[in-house]
XYZ file of C-alpha atoms in Angstrom:
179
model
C 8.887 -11.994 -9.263
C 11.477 -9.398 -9.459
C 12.384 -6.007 -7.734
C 11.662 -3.229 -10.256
C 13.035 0.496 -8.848
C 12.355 1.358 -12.817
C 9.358 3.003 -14.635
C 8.354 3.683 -17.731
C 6.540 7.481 -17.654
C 3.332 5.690 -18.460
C -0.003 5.977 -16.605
C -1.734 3.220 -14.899
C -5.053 1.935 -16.016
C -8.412 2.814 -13.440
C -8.598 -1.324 -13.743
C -4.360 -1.897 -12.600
C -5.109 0.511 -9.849
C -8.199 -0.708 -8.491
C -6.488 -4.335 -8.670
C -3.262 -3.693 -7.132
C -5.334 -1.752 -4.243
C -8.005 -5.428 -4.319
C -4.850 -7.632 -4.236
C -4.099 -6.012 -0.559
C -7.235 -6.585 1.391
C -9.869 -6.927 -1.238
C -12.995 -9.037 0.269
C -13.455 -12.799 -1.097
C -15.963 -13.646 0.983
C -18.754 -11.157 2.167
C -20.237 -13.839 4.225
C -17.661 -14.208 6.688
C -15.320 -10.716 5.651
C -12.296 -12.813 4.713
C -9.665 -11.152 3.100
C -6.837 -12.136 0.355
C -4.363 -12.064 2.866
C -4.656 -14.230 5.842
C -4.854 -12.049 9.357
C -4.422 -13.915 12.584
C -7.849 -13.925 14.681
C -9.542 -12.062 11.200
C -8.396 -9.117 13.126
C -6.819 -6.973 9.965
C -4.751 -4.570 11.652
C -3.477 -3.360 8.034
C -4.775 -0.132 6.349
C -4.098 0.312 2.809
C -2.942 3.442 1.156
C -2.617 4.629 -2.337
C -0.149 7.495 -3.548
C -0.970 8.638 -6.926
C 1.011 11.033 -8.779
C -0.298 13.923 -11.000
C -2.283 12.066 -14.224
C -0.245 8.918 -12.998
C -3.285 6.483 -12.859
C -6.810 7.237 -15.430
C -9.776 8.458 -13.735
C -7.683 9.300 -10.892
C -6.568 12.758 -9.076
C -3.337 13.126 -7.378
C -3.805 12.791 -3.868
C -3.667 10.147 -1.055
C -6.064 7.548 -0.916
C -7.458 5.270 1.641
C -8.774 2.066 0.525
C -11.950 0.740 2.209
C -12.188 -3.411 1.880
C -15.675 -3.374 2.234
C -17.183 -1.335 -0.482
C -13.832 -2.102 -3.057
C -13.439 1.806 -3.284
C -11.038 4.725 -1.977
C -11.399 7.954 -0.214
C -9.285 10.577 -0.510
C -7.488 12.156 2.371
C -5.003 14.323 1.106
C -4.870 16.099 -2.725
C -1.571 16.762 -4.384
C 0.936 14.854 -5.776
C 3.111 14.133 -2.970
C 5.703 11.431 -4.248
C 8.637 13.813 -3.807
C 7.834 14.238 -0.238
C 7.459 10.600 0.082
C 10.612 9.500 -1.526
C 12.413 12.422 0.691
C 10.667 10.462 3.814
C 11.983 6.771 2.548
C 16.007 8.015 2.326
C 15.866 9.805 -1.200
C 14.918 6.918 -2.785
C 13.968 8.541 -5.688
C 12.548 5.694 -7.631
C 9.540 6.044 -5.476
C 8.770 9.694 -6.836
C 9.030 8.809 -9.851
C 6.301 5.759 -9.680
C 2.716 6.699 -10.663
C 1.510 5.545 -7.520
C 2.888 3.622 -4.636
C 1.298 1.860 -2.030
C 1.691 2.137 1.626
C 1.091 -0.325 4.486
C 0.504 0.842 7.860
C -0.606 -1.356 10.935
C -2.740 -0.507 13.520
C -1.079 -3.195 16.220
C -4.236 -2.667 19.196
C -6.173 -4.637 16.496
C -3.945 -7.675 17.321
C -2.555 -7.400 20.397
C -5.668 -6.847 21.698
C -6.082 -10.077 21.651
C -2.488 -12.221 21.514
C -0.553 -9.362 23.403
C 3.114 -9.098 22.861
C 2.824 -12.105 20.192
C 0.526 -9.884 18.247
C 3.091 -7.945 16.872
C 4.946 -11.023 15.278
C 1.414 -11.872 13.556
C 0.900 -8.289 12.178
C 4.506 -8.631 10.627
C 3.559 -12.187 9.248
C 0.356 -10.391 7.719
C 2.028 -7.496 5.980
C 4.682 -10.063 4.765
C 1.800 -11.622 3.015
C 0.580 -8.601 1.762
C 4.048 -7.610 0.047
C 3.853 -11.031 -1.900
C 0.488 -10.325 -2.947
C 1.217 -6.531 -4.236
C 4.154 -8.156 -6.177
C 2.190 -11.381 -7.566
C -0.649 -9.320 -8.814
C 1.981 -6.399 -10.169
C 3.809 -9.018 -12.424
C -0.073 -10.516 -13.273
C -0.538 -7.047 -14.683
C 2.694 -6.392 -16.515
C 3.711 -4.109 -13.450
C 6.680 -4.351 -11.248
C 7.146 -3.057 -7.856
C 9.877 -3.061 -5.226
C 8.927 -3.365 -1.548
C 10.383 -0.544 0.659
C 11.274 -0.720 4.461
C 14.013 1.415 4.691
C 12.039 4.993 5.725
C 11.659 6.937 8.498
C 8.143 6.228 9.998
C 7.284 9.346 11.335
C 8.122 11.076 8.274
C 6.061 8.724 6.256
C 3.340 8.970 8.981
C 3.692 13.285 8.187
C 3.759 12.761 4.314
C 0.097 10.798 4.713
C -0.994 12.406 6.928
C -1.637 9.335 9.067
C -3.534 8.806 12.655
C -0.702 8.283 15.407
C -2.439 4.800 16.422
C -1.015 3.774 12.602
C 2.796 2.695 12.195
C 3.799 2.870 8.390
C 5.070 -0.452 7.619
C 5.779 -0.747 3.611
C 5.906 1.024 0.820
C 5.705 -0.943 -3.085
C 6.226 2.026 -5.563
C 4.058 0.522 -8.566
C 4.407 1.071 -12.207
C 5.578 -0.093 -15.737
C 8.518 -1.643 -15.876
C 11.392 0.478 -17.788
């Protein structure tokens, strides 16, 4: 594992996007709704969020998407390419607007402290730690690379996705073929 902030101009395949999204919170067991990453409680404050630039990933518009665990699918909730706008919102980083998609975690914290207050927050930053390995595990599995981003101004990145205030941007992995 290696930090890539280099890509190849090459689309993504429909299958490399709809893994990368899977290797975030995809479902392994519809029984009991346990996820690939482990969540303290099984209370899975993390939403998952795909940025996908114009004819960037097959079978895919530009737009934001929202992945939903449960079904293995996405719903869009913004169209246009908005990478630019997102790499403004994470310093200029311009590595990220030049991805063909990049994923972004946000946290809904209620979902956790909820139920272990204050100490909550520690386990929703254990979670999306976890998360970050698996985006970069499964990039490399694909003959991807990915970087993961902190350095952003949330309420910019909130803006840019168009996000619910009760979610707190938390990562960004820009995701691609290495260059």
């Amino acid at each position: 594992r290696r930090s890539i902030r280099r890509f190849r101009k090459q689309p993504l395949t429909f299958e490399q996007f709809s893994q990368m999204l899977w290797a975030c919170q995809g479902i392994i067991d519809y029984v009991t709704g346990k996820r690939v990453a482990p969540s303290a409680g099984a209370t899975y404050p993390l939403e998952v969020f795909a940025v996908v630039g114009e004819k960037c990933v097959e079978k895919v518009e530009a737009g934001v998407y929202h992945y939903i665990p449960s079904d293995h699918a996405v719903e869009k909730i913004l169209d246009g390419d908005v990478r630019r706008e997102l790499a403004a919102a994470a310093l200029h980083q311009e590595f990220i607007a030049e991805a063909p998609m990049s994923i972004v975690i946000a946290a809904e914290y209620e979902r956790t402290t909820g139920w272990y207050g204050e100490r909550g927050i520690r386990y929703v930053h254990f979670e999306v730690g976890h998360v970050g390995q698996n985006i970069h595990l499964q990039a490399v599995a694909l003959g991807l690379g990915t970087v993961m981003i902190g350095a952003f101004h949330d309420d910019k990145v909130a803006f840019v996705l168009n996000l619910p205030k009760k979610l707190h941007p938390l990562y960004i992995a820009p995701v691609g073929v290495p260059a």
